[in-house]
Short mmCIF file of C-alpha atoms and ligand atoms in Angstrom, two decimals:
data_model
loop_
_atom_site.label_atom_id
_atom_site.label_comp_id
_atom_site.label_asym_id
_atom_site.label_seq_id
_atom_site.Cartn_x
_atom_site.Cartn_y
_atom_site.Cartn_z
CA UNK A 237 0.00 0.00 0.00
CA UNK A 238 0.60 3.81 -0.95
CA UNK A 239 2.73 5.26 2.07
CA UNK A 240 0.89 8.39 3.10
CA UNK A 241 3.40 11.35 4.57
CA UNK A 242 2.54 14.61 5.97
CA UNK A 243 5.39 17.38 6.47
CA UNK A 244 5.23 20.59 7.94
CA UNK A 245 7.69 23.43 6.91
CA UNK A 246 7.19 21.31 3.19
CA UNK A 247 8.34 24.78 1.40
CA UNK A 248 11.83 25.25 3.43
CA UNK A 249 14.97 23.58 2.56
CA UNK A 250 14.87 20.57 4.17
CA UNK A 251 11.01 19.97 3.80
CA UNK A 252 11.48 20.10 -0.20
CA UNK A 253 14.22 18.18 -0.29
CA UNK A 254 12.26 15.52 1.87
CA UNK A 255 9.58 15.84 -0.26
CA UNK A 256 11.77 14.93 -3.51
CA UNK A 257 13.25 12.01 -1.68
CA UNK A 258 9.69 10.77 -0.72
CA UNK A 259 7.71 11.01 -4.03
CA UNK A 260 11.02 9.41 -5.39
CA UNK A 261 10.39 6.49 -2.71
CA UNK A 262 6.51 6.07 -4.00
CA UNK A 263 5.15 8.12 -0.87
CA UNK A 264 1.46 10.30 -1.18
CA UNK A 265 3.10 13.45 -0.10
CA UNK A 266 0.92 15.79 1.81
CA UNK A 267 2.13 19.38 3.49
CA UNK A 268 1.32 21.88 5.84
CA UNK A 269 1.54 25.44 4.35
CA UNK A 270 0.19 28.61 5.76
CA UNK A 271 -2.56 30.45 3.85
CA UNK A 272 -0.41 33.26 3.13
CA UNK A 273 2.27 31.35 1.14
CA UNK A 274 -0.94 29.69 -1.05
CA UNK A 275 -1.35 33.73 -1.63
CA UNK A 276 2.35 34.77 -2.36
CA UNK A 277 3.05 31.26 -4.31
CA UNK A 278 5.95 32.08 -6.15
CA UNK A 279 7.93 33.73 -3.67
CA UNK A 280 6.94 31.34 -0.55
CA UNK A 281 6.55 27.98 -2.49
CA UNK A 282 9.17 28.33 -4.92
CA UNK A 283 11.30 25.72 -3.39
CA UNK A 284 8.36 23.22 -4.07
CA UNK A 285 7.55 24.40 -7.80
CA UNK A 286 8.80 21.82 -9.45
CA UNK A 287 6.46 19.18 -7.55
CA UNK A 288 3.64 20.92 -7.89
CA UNK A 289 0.47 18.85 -8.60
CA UNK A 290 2.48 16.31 -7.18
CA UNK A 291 2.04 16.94 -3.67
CA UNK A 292 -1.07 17.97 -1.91
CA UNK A 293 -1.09 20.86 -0.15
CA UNK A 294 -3.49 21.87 3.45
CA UNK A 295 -3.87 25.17 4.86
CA UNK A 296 -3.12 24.97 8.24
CA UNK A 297 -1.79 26.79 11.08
CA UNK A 298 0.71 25.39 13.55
CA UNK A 299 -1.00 27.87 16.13
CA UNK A 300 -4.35 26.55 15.73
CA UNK A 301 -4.49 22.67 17.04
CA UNK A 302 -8.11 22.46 15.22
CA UNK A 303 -6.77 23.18 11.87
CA UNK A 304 -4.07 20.17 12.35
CA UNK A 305 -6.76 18.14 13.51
CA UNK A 306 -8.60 18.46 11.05
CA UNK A 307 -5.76 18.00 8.46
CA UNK A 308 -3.93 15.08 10.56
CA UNK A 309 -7.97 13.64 10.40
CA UNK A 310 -7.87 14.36 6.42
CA UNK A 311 -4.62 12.68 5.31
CA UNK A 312 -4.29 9.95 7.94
CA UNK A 313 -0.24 9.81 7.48
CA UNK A 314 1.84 6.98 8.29
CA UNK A 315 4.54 9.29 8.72
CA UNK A 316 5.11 12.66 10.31
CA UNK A 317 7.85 14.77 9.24
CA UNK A 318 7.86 18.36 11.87
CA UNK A 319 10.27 20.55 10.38
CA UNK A 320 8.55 23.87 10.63
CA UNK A 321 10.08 26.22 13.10
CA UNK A 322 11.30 30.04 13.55
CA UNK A 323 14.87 28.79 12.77
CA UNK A 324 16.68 31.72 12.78
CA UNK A 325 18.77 31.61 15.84
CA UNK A 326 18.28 35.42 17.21
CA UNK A 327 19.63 36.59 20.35
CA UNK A 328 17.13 39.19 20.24
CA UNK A 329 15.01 39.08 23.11
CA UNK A 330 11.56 40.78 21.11
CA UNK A 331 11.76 37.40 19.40
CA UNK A 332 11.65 35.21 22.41
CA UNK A 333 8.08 34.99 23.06
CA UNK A 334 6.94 34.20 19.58
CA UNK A 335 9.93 31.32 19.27
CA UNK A 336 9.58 29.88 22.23
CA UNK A 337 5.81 29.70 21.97
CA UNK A 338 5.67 28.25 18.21
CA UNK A 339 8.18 26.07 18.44
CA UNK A 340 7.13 23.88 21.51
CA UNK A 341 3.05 24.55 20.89
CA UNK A 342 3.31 23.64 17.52
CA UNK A 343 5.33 20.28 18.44
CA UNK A 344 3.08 19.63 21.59
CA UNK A 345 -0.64 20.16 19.02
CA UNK A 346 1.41 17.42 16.32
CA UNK A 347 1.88 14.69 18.72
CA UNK A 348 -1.05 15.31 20.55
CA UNK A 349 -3.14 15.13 17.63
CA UNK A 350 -1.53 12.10 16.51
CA UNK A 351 -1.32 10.34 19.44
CA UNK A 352 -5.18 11.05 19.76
CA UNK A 353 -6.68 10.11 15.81
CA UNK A 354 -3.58 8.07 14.23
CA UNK A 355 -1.41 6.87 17.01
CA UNK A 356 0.68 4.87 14.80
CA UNK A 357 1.75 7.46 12.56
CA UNK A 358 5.50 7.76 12.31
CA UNK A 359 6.95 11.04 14.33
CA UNK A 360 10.15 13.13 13.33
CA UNK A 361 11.12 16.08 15.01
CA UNK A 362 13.98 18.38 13.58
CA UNK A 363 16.13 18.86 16.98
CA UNK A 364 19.08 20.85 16.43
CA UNK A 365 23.40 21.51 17.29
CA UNK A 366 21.72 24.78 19.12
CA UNK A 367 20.21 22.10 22.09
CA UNK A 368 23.61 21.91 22.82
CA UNK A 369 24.55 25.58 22.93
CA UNK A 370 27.85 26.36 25.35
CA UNK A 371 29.43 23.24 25.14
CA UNK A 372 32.50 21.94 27.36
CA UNK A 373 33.78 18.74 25.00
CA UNK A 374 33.87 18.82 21.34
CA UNK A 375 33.00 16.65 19.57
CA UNK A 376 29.33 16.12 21.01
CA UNK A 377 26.94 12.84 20.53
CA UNK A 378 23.54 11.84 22.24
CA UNK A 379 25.25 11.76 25.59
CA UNK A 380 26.34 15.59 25.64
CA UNK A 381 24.24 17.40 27.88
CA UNK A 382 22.02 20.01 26.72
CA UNK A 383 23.32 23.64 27.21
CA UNK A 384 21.08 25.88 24.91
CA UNK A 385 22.07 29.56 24.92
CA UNK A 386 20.11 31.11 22.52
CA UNK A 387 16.06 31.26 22.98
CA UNK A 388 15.35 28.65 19.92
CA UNK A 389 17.86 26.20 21.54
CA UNK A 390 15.78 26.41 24.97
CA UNK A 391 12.66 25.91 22.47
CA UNK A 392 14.46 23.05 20.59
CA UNK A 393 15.20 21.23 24.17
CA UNK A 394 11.47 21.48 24.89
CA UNK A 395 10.58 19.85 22.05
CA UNK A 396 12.86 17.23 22.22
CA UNK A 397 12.07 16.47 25.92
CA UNK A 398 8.01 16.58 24.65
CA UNK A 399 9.27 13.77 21.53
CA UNK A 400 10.74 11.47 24.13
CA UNK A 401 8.39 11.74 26.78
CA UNK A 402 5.77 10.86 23.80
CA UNK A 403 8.22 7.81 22.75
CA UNK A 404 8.28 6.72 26.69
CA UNK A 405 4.31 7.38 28.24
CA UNK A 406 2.45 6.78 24.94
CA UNK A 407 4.52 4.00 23.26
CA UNK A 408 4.52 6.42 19.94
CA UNK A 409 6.97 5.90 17.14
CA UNK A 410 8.71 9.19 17.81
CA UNK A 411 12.39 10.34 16.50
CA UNK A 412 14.45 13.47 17.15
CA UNK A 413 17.19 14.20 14.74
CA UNK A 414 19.72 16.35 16.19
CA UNK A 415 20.49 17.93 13.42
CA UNK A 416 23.85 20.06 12.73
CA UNK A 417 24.44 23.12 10.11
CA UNK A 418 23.30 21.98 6.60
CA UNK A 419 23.33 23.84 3.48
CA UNK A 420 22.05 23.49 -0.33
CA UNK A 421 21.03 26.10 -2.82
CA UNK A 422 17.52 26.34 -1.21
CA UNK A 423 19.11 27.59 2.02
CA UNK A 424 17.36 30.88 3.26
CA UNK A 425 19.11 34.03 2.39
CA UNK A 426 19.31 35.02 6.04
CA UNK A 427 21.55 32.15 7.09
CA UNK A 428 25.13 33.09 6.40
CA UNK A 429 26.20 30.50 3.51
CA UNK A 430 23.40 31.61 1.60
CA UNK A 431 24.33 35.20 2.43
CA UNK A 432 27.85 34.64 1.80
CA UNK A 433 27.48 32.76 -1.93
CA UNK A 434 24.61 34.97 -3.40
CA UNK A 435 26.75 38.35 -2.41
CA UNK A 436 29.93 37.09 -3.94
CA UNK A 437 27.80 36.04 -7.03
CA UNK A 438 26.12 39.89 -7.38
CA UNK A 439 29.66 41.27 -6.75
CA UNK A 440 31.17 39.30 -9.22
CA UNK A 441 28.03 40.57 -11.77
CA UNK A 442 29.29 43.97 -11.19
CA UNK A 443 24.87 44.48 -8.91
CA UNK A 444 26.43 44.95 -5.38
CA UNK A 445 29.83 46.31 -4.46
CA UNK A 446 30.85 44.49 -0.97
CA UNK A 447 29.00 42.07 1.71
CA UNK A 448 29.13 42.96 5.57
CA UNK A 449 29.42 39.95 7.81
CA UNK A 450 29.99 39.27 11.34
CA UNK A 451 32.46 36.91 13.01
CA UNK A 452 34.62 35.10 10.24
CA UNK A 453 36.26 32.94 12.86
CA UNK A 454 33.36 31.50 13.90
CA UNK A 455 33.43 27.61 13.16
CA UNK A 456 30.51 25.29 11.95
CA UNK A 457 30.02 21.70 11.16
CA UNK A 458 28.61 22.53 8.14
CA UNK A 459 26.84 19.58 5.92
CA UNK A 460 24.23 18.61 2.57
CA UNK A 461 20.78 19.28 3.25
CA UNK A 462 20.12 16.55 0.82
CA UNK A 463 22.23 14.12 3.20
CA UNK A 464 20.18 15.16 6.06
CA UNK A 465 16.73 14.77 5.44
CA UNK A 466 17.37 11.41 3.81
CA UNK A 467 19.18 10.58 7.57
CA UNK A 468 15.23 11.92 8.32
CA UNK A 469 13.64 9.04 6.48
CA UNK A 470 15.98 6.59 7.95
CA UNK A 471 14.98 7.05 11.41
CA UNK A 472 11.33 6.31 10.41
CA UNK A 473 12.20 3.00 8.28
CA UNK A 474 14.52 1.87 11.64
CA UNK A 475 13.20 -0.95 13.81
CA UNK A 476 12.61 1.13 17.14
CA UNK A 477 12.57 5.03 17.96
CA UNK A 478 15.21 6.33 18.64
CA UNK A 479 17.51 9.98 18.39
CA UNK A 480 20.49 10.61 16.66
CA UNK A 481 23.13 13.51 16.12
CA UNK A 482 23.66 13.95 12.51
CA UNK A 483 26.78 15.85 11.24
CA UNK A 484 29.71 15.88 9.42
CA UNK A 485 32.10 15.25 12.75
CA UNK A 486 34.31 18.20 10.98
CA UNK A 487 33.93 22.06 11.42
CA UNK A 488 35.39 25.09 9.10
CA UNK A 489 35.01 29.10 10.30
CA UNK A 490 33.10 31.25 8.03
CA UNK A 491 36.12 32.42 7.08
CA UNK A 492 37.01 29.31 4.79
CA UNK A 493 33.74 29.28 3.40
CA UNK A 494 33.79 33.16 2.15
CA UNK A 495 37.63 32.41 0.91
CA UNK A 496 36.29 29.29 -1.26
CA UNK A 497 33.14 30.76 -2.55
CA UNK A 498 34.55 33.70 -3.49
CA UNK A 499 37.58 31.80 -4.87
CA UNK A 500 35.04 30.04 -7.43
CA UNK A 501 34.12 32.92 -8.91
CA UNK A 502 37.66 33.85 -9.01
CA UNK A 503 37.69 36.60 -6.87
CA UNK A 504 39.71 37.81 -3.59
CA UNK A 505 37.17 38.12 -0.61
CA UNK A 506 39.18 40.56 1.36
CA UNK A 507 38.53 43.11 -1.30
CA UNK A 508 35.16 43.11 -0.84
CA UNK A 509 33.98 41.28 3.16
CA UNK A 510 33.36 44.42 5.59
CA UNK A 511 33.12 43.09 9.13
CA UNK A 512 29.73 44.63 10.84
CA UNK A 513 29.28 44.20 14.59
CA UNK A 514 25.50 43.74 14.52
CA UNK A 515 26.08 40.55 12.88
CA UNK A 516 28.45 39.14 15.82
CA UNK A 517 26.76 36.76 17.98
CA UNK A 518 28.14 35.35 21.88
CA UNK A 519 31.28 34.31 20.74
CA UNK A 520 31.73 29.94 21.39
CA UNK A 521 34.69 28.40 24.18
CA UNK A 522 33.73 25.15 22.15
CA UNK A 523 32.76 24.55 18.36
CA UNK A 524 29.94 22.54 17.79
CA UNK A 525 30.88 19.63 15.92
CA UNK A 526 28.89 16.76 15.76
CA UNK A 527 30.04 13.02 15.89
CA UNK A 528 27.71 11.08 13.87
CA UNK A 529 29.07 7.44 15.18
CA UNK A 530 25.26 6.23 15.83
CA UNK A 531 23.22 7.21 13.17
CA UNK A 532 26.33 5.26 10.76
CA UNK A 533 26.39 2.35 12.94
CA UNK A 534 22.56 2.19 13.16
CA UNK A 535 20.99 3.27 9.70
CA UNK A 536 24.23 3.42 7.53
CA UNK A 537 23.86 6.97 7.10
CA UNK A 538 26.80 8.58 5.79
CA UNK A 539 27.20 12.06 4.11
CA UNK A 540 28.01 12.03 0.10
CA UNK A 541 29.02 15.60 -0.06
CA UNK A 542 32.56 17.60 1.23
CA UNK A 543 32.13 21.24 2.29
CA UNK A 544 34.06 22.78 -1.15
CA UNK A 545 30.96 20.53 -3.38
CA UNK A 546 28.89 21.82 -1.72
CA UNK A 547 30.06 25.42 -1.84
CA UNK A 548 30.59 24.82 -5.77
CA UNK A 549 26.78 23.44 -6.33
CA UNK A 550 25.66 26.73 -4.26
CA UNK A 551 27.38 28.91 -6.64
CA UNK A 552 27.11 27.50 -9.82
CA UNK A 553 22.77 27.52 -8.61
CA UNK A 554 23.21 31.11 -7.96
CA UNK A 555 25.21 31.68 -11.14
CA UNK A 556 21.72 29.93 -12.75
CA UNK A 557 19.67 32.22 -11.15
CA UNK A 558 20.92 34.60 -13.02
CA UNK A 559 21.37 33.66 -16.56
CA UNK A 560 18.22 31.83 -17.12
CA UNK A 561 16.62 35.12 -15.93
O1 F7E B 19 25.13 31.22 11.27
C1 F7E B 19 28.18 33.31 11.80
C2 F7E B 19 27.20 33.14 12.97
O2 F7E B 19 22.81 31.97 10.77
C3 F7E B 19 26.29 30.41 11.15
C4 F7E B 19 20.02 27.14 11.55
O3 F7E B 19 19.67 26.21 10.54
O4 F7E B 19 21.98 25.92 12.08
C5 F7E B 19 21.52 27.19 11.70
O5 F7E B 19 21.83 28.17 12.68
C6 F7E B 19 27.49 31.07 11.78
C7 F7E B 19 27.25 31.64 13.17
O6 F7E B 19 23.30 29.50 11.17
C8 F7E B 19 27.19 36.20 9.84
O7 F7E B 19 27.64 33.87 14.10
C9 F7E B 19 29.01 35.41 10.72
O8 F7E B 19 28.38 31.33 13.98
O9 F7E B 19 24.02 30.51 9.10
P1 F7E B 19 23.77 30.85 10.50
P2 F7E B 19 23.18 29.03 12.71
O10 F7E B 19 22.93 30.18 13.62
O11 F7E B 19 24.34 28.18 13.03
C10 F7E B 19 21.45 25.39 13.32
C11 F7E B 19 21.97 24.00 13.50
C12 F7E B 19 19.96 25.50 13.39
O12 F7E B 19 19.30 24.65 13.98
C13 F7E B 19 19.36 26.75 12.86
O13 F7E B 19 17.97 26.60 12.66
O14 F7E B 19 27.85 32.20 10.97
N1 F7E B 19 28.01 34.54 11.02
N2 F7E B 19 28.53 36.43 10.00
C14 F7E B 19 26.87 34.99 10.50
N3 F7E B 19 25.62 34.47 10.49
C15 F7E B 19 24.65 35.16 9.81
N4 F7E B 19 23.40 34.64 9.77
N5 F7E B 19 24.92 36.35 9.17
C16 F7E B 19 26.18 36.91 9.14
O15 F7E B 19 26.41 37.97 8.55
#
């Protein structure tokens, strides 16, 4: 029988990419989308174009339980996929109210709602490197404590903590991925690889003259989104629930990425980076890297990209962009 899917966040990065890798597996693919994105289609959906008619959208709100009732009610998935979230990690404290509160209602309505009208249905829930926040050992796995110092880290713990206490009370099938930095050509422009590889593209086309950035020193475990949700799907196929860290187990600063992105459009970034203190965040004691020893030894997952390929497939996208204007 038709598997039956339902993803929220289906127009991000990693919620198209799932949805690729699941129509490509034979799955019904159903997502969540907020009315206003059915409204502004080709700027909100426009990482999910090129499925359209191919996956069946439901206006929903993660806000409003009844409206994922009544969609969880609809489709009747076998899996659950919850990847929307305010993802931005701000240190701003206006946004702490509305982070905090999406992020853990909009976990706590899923797998309530499941647990209630489809109890066998399949949970994953996008965890994150931030649940770790100020680390003291590097690398980490699913026996570093939690330190989250930013708001959406605290938010990320409380989901995480809701997941397993799911798995443990109700018996559910529920999975956190703990998920480190990953990148693709769908990345948002506010995250600082897109921000980094679409300025040095408009510099090089002579449309912008330099890019301000904050902290170049600052290291990331940086990985393929493509890689990531397919480590997704395997903790859904596996034989029990369980969570796993998925990363690269390597980090590079910002600065390496900005020298090699630049580089493949053959120009010199320290013409052209200004360094702007508004973009600095609470400088890290510890990198975040991520050791990725479980979900290999478990599921066989292992990364098929390096950090330069994927750099290179960013650029020569954005390059695209451009030319088949
Ligand atoms: O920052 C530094 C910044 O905003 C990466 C999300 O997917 O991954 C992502 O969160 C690094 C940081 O991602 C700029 O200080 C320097 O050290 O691309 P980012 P993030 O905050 O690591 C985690 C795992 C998630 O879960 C999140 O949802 O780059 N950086 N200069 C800058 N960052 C930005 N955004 N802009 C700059 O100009």
């Amino acid at each position: 029988m038709t598997k039956k899917a339902l993803i929220t966040g289906i127009a991000g990065q990693d919620g198209s990419y799932l949805a690729d890798l699941l129509l490509a597996q034979g799955y019904e693919v159903h997502g969540i989308v907020r009315r206003i994105a059915i409204e502004d289609s080709a700027h909100k959906l426009k990482n999910i174009q090129h499925v359209h008619g191919r996956v069946k959208l439901h206006v929903a709100s993660l806000d409003n339980v009844l409206s994922l009732i009544k969609t969880i009610r609809e489709v009747m998935p076998d899996e659950c996929y919850h990847l929307a979230a305010s993802s931005f990690v701000s240190y701003s404290f206006e946004d702490e109210m509305s982070i905090l509160n999406n992020n853990i209602n909009s976990t706590h309505y899923l797998l309530a709602a499941l647990k209630e009208f489809v109890p066998r249905c399949r949970f994953y829930y996008a965890g994150s490197s931030e649940m770790f926040g100020a680390v003291e050992t590097s690398p980490q796995d699913e026996r570093t404590p939690f330190n989250p110092r930013a708001i959406y880290g605290v938010s990320k713990v409380a989901g995480y903590h809701l997941v397993k206490n799911y798995r443990q009370q109700y018996g559910m099938f529920a999975c956190s991925g703990i998920l480190y930095n990953h990148e693709s050509p769908r990345r948002g422009y506010e995250f600082v690889t897109r921000k980094i590889v679409s300025s040095a593209v408009r510099i090089k086309l002579g449309l912008q003259e330099s890019v301000s950035l904050g902290n170049l020193d600052a290291h990331r475990d940086w990985g393929y989104a493509p890689d990531y949700v397919n480590a997704m799907w395997l903790m859904l196929q596996a034989q029990d629930p369980d969570d796993y860290v998925v990363a690269t187990g390597e980090t590079h600063t910002v600065r390496e990425f900005v020298e090699t992105a630049f580089g493949c459009l053959d120009l010199d970034y320290r013409q052209y980076v200004k360094i702007d203190p508004q973009f600095f965040r609470p400088a890290e004691q510890v990198p975040l890297c991520g050791n990725p020893a479980k979900i290999a030894r478990d599921l066989g997952w292992k990364r098929t990209r390096t950090l330069p390929e994927i750099i290179r497939e960013m650029v020569t996208s954005e390059l695209e962009l451009y030319t088949t204007k």
